[in-house]
PDB file of C-alpha atoms in Angstrom:
ATOM      1  CA  MET A  13      17.138 -11.184  -0.493  1.00  0.00           C
ATOM      2  CA  LEU A  14      13.846 -10.926   1.086  1.00  0.00           C
ATOM      3  CA  THR A  15      13.911  -8.514   3.769  1.00  0.00           C
ATOM      4  CA  HIS A  16      12.217  -5.887   5.843  1.00  0.00           C
ATOM      5  CA  LYS A  17      12.469  -1.892   6.763  1.00  0.00           C
ATOM      6  CA  SER A  18      11.435  -0.304   9.531  1.00  0.00           C
ATOM      7  CA  TRP A  19      10.381   3.701   9.258  1.00  0.00           C
ATOM      8  CA  THR A  20       9.666   6.467  11.418  1.00  0.00           C
ATOM      9  CA  VAL A  21       6.398   8.510  11.283  1.00  0.00           C
ATOM     10  CA  ALA A  22       6.550  12.049   9.970  1.00  0.00           C
ATOM     11  CA  GLU A  23       4.848  15.067   8.804  1.00  0.00           C
ATOM     12  CA  GLY A  24       4.648  15.100   4.984  1.00  0.00           C
ATOM     13  CA  TYR A  25       5.551  12.208   2.538  1.00  0.00           C
ATOM     14  CA  THR A  26       8.027   9.431   3.782  1.00  0.00           C
ATOM     15  CA  ARG A  27       9.594   7.621   1.002  1.00  0.00           C
ATOM     16  CA  ILE A  28      10.130   3.876   2.402  1.00  0.00           C
ATOM     17  CA  LEU A  29      10.968   1.739  -1.005  1.00  0.00           C
ATOM     18  CA  THR A  30      11.577   2.538  -4.759  1.00  0.00           C
ATOM     19  CA  PRO A  31      12.800   0.096  -7.410  1.00  0.00           C
ATOM     20  CA  GLY A  32      16.517  -0.895  -7.279  1.00  0.00           C
ATOM     21  CA  GLU A  33      16.346  -1.580  -3.599  1.00  0.00           C
ATOM     22  CA  LEU A  34      15.942  -5.002  -1.644  1.00  0.00           C
ATOM     23  CA  GLY A  35      15.639  -6.724  -4.961  1.00  0.00           C
ATOM     24  CA  ILE A  36      12.525  -4.894  -6.077  1.00  0.00           C
ATOM     25  CA  THR A  37      12.438  -3.804  -9.608  1.00  0.00           C
ATOM     26  CA  LYS A  38       9.018  -2.097 -10.165  1.00  0.00           C
ATOM     27  CA  LEU A  39       7.454  -0.844  -6.668  1.00  0.00           C
ATOM     28  CA  HIS A  40       7.651   2.270  -5.020  1.00  0.00           C
ATOM     29  CA  PHE A  41       6.116   2.688  -1.519  1.00  0.00           C
ATOM     30  CA  GLY A  42       5.623   5.628   0.821  1.00  0.00           C
ATOM     31  CA  ILE A  43       3.294   6.818   3.879  1.00  0.00           C
ATOM     32  CA  LEU A  44       1.868  10.254   3.357  1.00  0.00           C
ATOM     33  CA  ASN A  45       1.044  12.032   6.612  1.00  0.00           C
ATOM     34  CA  LEU A  46      -1.058  15.112   6.442  1.00  0.00           C
ATOM     35  CA  ALA A  47      -1.686  17.404   9.351  1.00  0.00           C
ATOM     36  CA  PRO A  48      -5.405  18.958   9.411  1.00  0.00           C
ATOM     37  CA  GLU A  49      -6.504  21.231   6.525  1.00  0.00           C
ATOM     38  CA  ALA A  50      -2.894  20.760   5.187  1.00  0.00           C
ATOM     39  CA  THR A  51      -2.368  19.803   1.388  1.00  0.00           C
ATOM     40  CA  PHE A  52      -0.138  17.612  -1.196  1.00  0.00           C
ATOM     41  CA  PHE A  53       0.272  17.988  -4.536  1.00  0.00           C
ATOM     42  CA  ASP A  54       2.225  15.545  -6.773  1.00  0.00           C
ATOM     43  CA  HIS A  55       2.273  13.802 -10.167  1.00  0.00           C
ATOM     44  CA  SER A  56       2.273  10.340 -11.380  1.00  0.00           C
ATOM     45  CA  ASP A  57       4.752  10.994 -13.903  1.00  0.00           C
ATOM     46  CA  ASP A  58       5.368   7.755 -16.214  1.00  0.00           C
ATOM     47  CA  THR A  59       3.953   5.878 -13.294  1.00  0.00           C
ATOM     48  CA  GLU A  60       0.239   4.647 -12.103  1.00  0.00           C
ATOM     49  CA  VAL A  61      -0.567   5.552  -8.393  1.00  0.00           C
ATOM     50  CA  ALA A  62      -2.514   3.831  -5.867  1.00  0.00           C
ATOM     51  CA  LEU A  63      -3.508   5.742  -2.635  1.00  0.00           C
ATOM     52  CA  ILE A  64      -4.389   3.560   0.265  1.00  0.00           C
ATOM     53  CA  ALA A  65      -6.234   5.645   3.238  1.00  0.00           C
ATOM     54  CA  LEU A  66      -4.945   4.155   6.127  1.00  0.00           C
ATOM     55  CA  ALA A  67      -6.414   6.737   8.778  1.00  0.00           C
ATOM     56  CA  GLY A  68      -8.354  10.203   8.703  1.00  0.00           C
ATOM     57  CA  GLN A  69      -9.944  11.857   5.661  1.00  0.00           C
ATOM     58  CA  GLY A  70      -9.174  14.229   2.628  1.00  0.00           C
ATOM     59  CA  THR A  71     -10.700  14.928  -0.534  1.00  0.00           C
ATOM     60  CA  LEU A  72      -8.666  13.575  -3.698  1.00  0.00           C
ATOM     61  CA  LEU A  73      -8.594  16.065  -6.719  1.00  0.00           C
ATOM     62  CA  VAL A  74      -7.474  14.253  -9.813  1.00  0.00           C
ATOM     63  CA  GLY A  75      -6.466  14.881 -13.066  1.00  0.00           C
ATOM     64  CA  HIS A  76      -5.961  17.114 -16.330  1.00  0.00           C
ATOM     65  CA  ASN A  77      -6.664  16.934 -19.984  1.00  0.00           C
ATOM     66  CA  GLY A  78     -10.112  15.640 -19.638  1.00  0.00           C
ATOM     67  CA  ASN A  79      -9.199  12.684 -17.161  1.00  0.00           C
ATOM     68  CA  LYS A  80     -10.643  14.366 -13.927  1.00  0.00           C
ATOM     69  CA  ALA A  81     -12.166  12.710 -10.738  1.00  0.00           C
ATOM     70  CA  ASN A  82     -12.716  13.937  -7.509  1.00  0.00           C
ATOM     71  CA  GLY A  83     -14.234  12.784  -4.115  1.00  0.00           C
ATOM     72  CA  ILE A  84     -13.557  11.951  -0.658  1.00  0.00           C
ATOM     73  CA  LEU A  85     -10.802   9.533   0.575  1.00  0.00           C
ATOM     74  CA  GLY A  86     -10.887   8.143   3.832  1.00  0.00           C
ATOM     75  CA  GLU A  87     -14.073   6.511   5.680  1.00  0.00           C
ATOM     76  CA  ARG A  88     -12.307   5.033   9.280  1.00  0.00           C
ATOM     77  CA  PRO A  89     -10.334   6.659  12.232  1.00  0.00           C
ATOM     78  CA  ASP A  90      -7.538   3.988  12.128  1.00  0.00           C
ATOM     79  CA  VAL A  91      -6.906   0.620  10.176  1.00  0.00           C
ATOM     80  CA  PHE A  92      -8.420  -1.361  12.871  1.00  0.00           C
ATOM     81  CA  GLN A  93     -11.710  -0.115  12.150  1.00  0.00           C
ATOM     82  CA  GLY A  94     -13.331  -0.806   8.638  1.00  0.00           C
ATOM     83  CA  ASP A  95     -11.850  -1.343   5.037  1.00  0.00           C
ATOM     84  CA  ALA A  96      -9.687   1.171   3.131  1.00  0.00           C
ATOM     85  CA  CYS A  97     -11.050   3.766   0.749  1.00  0.00           C
ATOM     86  CA  VAL A  98      -8.608   3.398  -2.492  1.00  0.00           C
ATOM     87  CA  ALA A  99      -8.034   5.850  -5.298  1.00  0.00           C
ATOM     88  CA  TYR A 100      -5.827   4.763  -8.395  1.00  0.00           C
ATOM     89  CA  ILE A 101      -4.645   7.593 -10.773  1.00  0.00           C
ATOM     90  CA  PRO A 102      -3.048   7.009 -14.201  1.00  0.00           C
ATOM     91  CA  HIS A 103       0.470   8.080 -15.322  1.00  0.00           C
ATOM     92  CA  HIS A 104       1.034  11.938 -16.577  1.00  0.00           C
ATOM     93  CA  THR A 105      -2.085  13.160 -14.577  1.00  0.00           C
ATOM     94  CA  THR A 106      -1.806  15.698 -11.525  1.00  0.00           C
ATOM     95  CA  TYR A 107      -3.479  14.857  -8.063  1.00  0.00           C
ATOM     96  CA  GLU A 108      -3.979  16.943  -4.719  1.00  0.00           C
ATOM     97  CA  ILE A 109      -5.394  16.097  -1.512  1.00  0.00           C
ATOM     98  CA  LEU A 110      -6.410  18.633   0.891  1.00  0.00           C
ATOM     99  CA  ALA A 111      -7.114  16.868   4.494  1.00  0.00           C
ATOM    100  CA  SER A 112      -9.629  17.368   6.412  1.00  0.00           C
ATOM    101  CA  LYS A 113      -9.878  18.904  10.173  1.00  0.00           C
ATOM    102  CA  ILE A 114      -8.936  15.667  11.218  1.00  0.00           C
ATOM    103  CA  GLY A 115      -6.106  15.058   9.074  1.00  0.00           C
ATOM    104  CA  VAL A 116      -5.307  12.134   6.812  1.00  0.00           C
ATOM    105  CA  GLU A 117      -2.589   9.424   6.347  1.00  0.00           C
ATOM    106  CA  ILE A 118      -2.042   7.459   3.250  1.00  0.00           C
ATOM    107  CA  ALA A 119      -0.058   4.591   1.749  1.00  0.00           C
ATOM    108  CA  VAL A 120       1.222   5.986  -1.731  1.00  0.00           C
ATOM    109  CA  CYS A 121       2.542   3.027  -4.229  1.00  0.00           C
ATOM    110  CA  LYS A 122       3.602   3.445  -7.797  1.00  0.00           C
ATOM    111  CA  THR A 123       4.800   1.181 -10.758  1.00  0.00           C
ATOM    112  CA  PRO A 124       5.756   2.095 -14.185  1.00  0.00           C
ATOM    113  CA  SER A 125       2.702   2.168 -16.389  1.00  0.00           C
ATOM    114  CA  ASP A 126       1.772   3.728 -19.941  1.00  0.00           C
ATOM    115  CA  MET A 127      -1.857   2.270 -19.831  1.00  0.00           C
ATOM    116  CA  ASP A 128      -4.502   5.187 -20.682  1.00  0.00           C
ATOM    117  CA  VAL A 129      -7.232   4.373 -18.007  1.00  0.00           C
ATOM    118  CA  PRO A 130      -9.603   6.723 -16.050  1.00  0.00           C
ATOM    119  CA  ALA A 131      -8.923   7.854 -12.611  1.00  0.00           C
ATOM    120  CA  VAL A 132     -11.127   5.881 -10.131  1.00  0.00           C
ATOM    121  CA  ILE A 133     -11.902   6.443  -6.460  1.00  0.00           C
ATOM    122  CA  PHE A 134     -13.236   3.419  -4.341  1.00  0.00           C
ATOM    123  CA  ALA A 135     -15.220   3.660  -1.103  1.00  0.00           C
ATOM    124  CA  ALA A 136     -14.539   1.540   1.738  1.00  0.00           C
ATOM    125  CA  GLY A 137     -14.636  -2.082   1.185  1.00  0.00           C
ATOM    126  CA  GLU A 138     -14.519  -1.675  -2.977  1.00  0.00           C
ATOM    127  CA  ALA A 139     -10.900  -1.849  -3.261  1.00  0.00           C
ATOM    128  CA  ASP A 140     -11.071  -5.581  -4.407  1.00  0.00           C
ATOM    129  CA  ALA A 141     -13.125  -4.439  -7.628  1.00  0.00           C
ATOM    130  CA  GLN A 142     -11.456  -5.436 -11.150  1.00  0.00           C
ATOM    131  CA  THR A 143      -9.722  -2.437 -12.753  1.00  0.00           C
ATOM    132  CA  ASP A 144      -7.079  -2.117 -15.537  1.00  0.00           C
ATOM    133  CA  TYR A 145      -4.551  -1.177 -13.405  1.00  0.00           C
ATOM    134  CA  GLN A 146      -1.666  -3.340 -12.395  1.00  0.00           C
ATOM    135  CA  LEU A 147      -1.188  -2.733  -8.969  1.00  0.00           C
ATOM    136  CA  ASN A 148      -3.578  -4.898  -6.690  1.00  0.00           C
ATOM    137  CA  ILE A 149      -4.552  -3.774  -3.081  1.00  0.00           C
ATOM    138  CA  ARG A 150      -5.651  -6.363  -0.135  1.00  0.00           C
ATOM    139  CA  GLU A 151      -6.022  -5.796   3.441  1.00  0.00           C
ATOM    140  CA  ASN A 152      -5.655  -8.837   6.231  1.00  0.00           C
ATOM    141  CA  ASP A 153      -6.672 -11.923   4.626  1.00  0.00           C
ATOM    142  CA  ILE A 154      -3.575 -12.595   2.482  1.00  0.00           C
ATOM    143  CA  THR A 155      -0.319 -14.189   1.514  1.00  0.00           C
ATOM    144  CA  VAL A 156       1.694 -13.287  -1.227  1.00  0.00           C
ATOM    145  CA  GLY A 157       2.796 -15.810  -4.120  1.00  0.00           C
ATOM    146  CA  SER A 158       5.527 -15.933  -6.345  1.00  0.00           C
ATOM    147  CA  GLY A 159       5.321 -14.327  -9.679  1.00  0.00           C
ATOM    148  CA  CYS A 160       4.669 -10.728  -8.366  1.00  0.00           C
ATOM    149  CA  GLU A 161       6.401  -8.314  -6.169  1.00  0.00           C
ATOM    150  CA  ALA A 162       5.098  -7.236  -3.055  1.00  0.00           C
ATOM    151  CA  VAL A 163       5.359  -5.129  -0.330  1.00  0.00           C
ATOM    152  CA  CYS A 164       3.401  -5.365   2.995  1.00  0.00           C
ATOM    153  CA  LEU A 165       2.766  -2.820   5.717  1.00  0.00           C
ATOM    154  CA  TYR A 166       2.101  -4.095   9.303  1.00  0.00           C
ATOM    155  CA  ARG A 167       0.476  -2.199  12.559  1.00  0.00           C
ATOM    156  CA  PHE A 168      -0.877  -3.393  15.618  1.00  0.00           C
ATOM    157  CA  PRO A 169      -2.961  -1.502  18.267  1.00  0.00           C
ATOM    158  CA  ASN A 170      -1.008   0.674  20.485  1.00  0.00           C
ATOM    159  CA  ALA A 171       2.170  -0.279  18.545  1.00  0.00           C
ATOM    160  CA  GLU A 172       2.169  -3.593  20.549  1.00  0.00           C
ATOM    161  CA  GLY A 173       2.394  -7.045  19.009  1.00  0.00           C
ATOM    162  CA  SER A 174       3.923  -9.059  16.396  1.00  0.00           C
ATOM    163  CA  ALA A 175       3.490 -11.360  13.190  1.00  0.00           C
ATOM    164  CA  THR A 176       5.695 -14.263  12.454  1.00  0.00           C
ATOM    165  CA  VAL A 177       5.971 -14.525   8.893  1.00  0.00           C
ATOM    166  CA  GLU A 178       7.786 -17.300   6.893  1.00  0.00           C
ATOM    167  CA  LEU A 179       9.512 -16.256   3.503  1.00  0.00           C
ATOM    168  CA  ALA A 180      10.636 -18.962   1.002  1.00  0.00           C
ATOM    169  CA  HIS A 181      11.691 -19.093  -2.638  1.00  0.00           C
ATOM    170  CA  PRO A 182      11.487 -22.146  -4.826  1.00  0.00           C
ATOM    171  CA  THR A 183      15.199 -23.064  -4.312  1.00  0.00           C
ATOM    172  CA  GLN A 184      15.669 -21.724  -0.889  1.00  0.00           C
ATOM    173  CA  ALA A 185      14.874 -23.019   2.935  1.00  0.00           C
ATOM    174  CA  ALA A 186      11.745 -21.059   4.091  1.00  0.00           C
ATOM    175  CA  LYS A 187      12.807 -18.484   6.558  1.00  0.00           C
ATOM    176  CA  PRO A 188      10.735 -17.170   9.621  1.00  0.00           C
ATOM    177  CA  LEU A 189      10.757 -13.449  10.207  1.00  0.00           C
ATOM    178  CA  ILE A 190       9.089 -11.588  13.065  1.00  0.00           C
ATOM    179  CA  LEU A 191       7.375  -8.062  11.898  1.00  0.00           C
ATOM    180  CA  HIS A 192       6.259  -5.375  14.784  1.00  0.00           C
ATOM    181  CA  HIS A 193       4.449  -2.501  14.274  1.00  0.00           C
ATOM    182  CA  ASN A 194       5.093  -0.020  11.032  1.00  0.00           C
ATOM    183  CA  ASP A 195       7.407  -2.731   9.807  1.00  0.00           C
ATOM    184  CA  VAL A 196       7.389  -3.213   6.067  1.00  0.00           C
ATOM    185  CA  LEU A 197       7.808  -6.671   4.290  1.00  0.00           C
ATOM    186  CA  VAL A 198       9.664  -6.824   1.133  1.00  0.00           C
ATOM    187  CA  ILE A 199       8.969  -9.714  -1.229  1.00  0.00           C
ATOM    188  CA  PRO A 200      10.878  -9.725  -4.664  1.00  0.00           C
ATOM    189  CA  SER A 201       9.160 -11.408  -7.571  1.00  0.00           C
ATOM    190  CA  ALA A 202       9.391 -15.652  -7.422  1.00  0.00           C
ATOM    191  CA  HIS A 203       9.458 -15.524  -3.551  1.00  0.00           C
ATOM    192  CA  HIS A 204       6.341 -16.100  -1.154  1.00  0.00           C
ATOM    193  CA  ALA A 205       5.184 -15.236   2.285  1.00  0.00           C
ATOM    194  CA  ASN A 206       2.836 -17.128   4.491  1.00  0.00           C
ATOM    195  CA  VAL A 207       1.613 -15.576   8.029  1.00  0.00           C
ATOM    196  CA  LEU A 208       2.236 -18.400  10.162  1.00  0.00           C
ATOM    197  CA  SER A 209       1.221 -16.385  13.454  1.00  0.00           C
ATOM    198  CA  HIS A 210       0.626 -13.256  15.269  1.00  0.00           C
ATOM    199  CA  GLU A 211       0.369 -11.654  18.569  1.00  0.00           C
ATOM    200  CA  GLY A 212      -2.624  -9.369  19.275  1.00  0.00           C
ATOM    201  CA  VAL A 213      -4.683  -7.823  16.730  1.00  0.00           C
ATOM    202  CA  CYS A 214      -2.668  -7.244  13.597  1.00  0.00           C
ATOM    203  CA  TYR A 215      -3.298  -5.264  10.659  1.00  0.00           C
ATOM    204  CA  GLN A 216      -1.791  -6.302   6.879  1.00  0.00           C
ATOM    205  CA  LEU A 217      -1.725  -4.209   4.068  1.00  0.00           C
ATOM    206  CA  CYS A 218      -0.260  -5.643   0.634  1.00  0.00           C
ATOM    207  CA  VAL A 219       0.211  -4.161  -2.658  1.00  0.00           C
ATOM    208  CA  THR A 220       1.238  -6.590  -5.456  1.00  0.00           C
ATOM    209  CA  CYS A 221       2.480  -5.710  -9.029  1.00  0.00           C
ATOM    210  CA  PRO A 222       1.048  -7.505 -11.042  1.00  0.00           C
ATOM    211  CA  THR A 223      -0.705 -10.509 -10.232  1.00  0.00           C
ATOM    212  CA  ARG A 224      -3.811 -10.769  -7.770  1.00  0.00           C
ATOM    213  CA  LEU A 225      -3.214 -12.509  -4.194  1.00  0.00           C
ATOM    214  CA  GLN A 226      -4.657 -15.461  -2.676  1.00  0.00           C
ATOM    215  CA  SER A 227      -5.991 -15.988   0.680  1.00  0.00           C
ATOM    216  CA  VAL A 228      -4.696 -18.556   3.006  1.00  0.00           C
ATOM    217  CA  LEU A 229      -5.597 -17.245   6.448  1.00  0.00           C
ATOM    218  CA  PRO A 230      -8.921 -16.375   7.889  1.00  0.00           C
ATOM    219  CA  PRO A 231      -9.247 -12.401   8.368  1.00  0.00           C
ATOM    220  CA  PHE A 232      -6.646 -11.136  11.529  1.00  0.00           C
TER     221      PHE A 232
END
């Protein structure tokens, strides 16, 4: 069943979605909040990982066994000012994030993978570059079509505003849903969602696996 989840902002990593929940079979999704100069260390295990900088800035150190990368992750104070920096990390690879003096907030997405591809860190505005990774990242101008799983995060300035999204399945009637600040829309494969309208400025982050997204609305 199509649905959405709300979550409470907290320091450290907050798990929001894992495979087996709400009809999702592949995607993991969570939010990492690091205080100024805090650190976070993890291992990708048998998944590929996409890190999307939502706000603030940090240094990302990736790798071992010859697959290494490092760089700055984050170039904007919040999601309403500029494009995201995005990093992709292959399976069975370590990574560490060192928050700057202003801290950093990062969306963490994972999906099972056994592809041996290099880690890559994209600067702001480069997230739509072609990669060999399954995870696909889009901001603000998308709808999600059938044939892929998707997770979408919504935000509004000062936590005020809403978006009306139409959810549909080839054999089911369309269902409108109103989403608010920090709501996460979960869309299993074979379903699709269209943003019908929004009140105020709306930010939309969508992560899909494995197919690309198509734009049906002008940027918010």
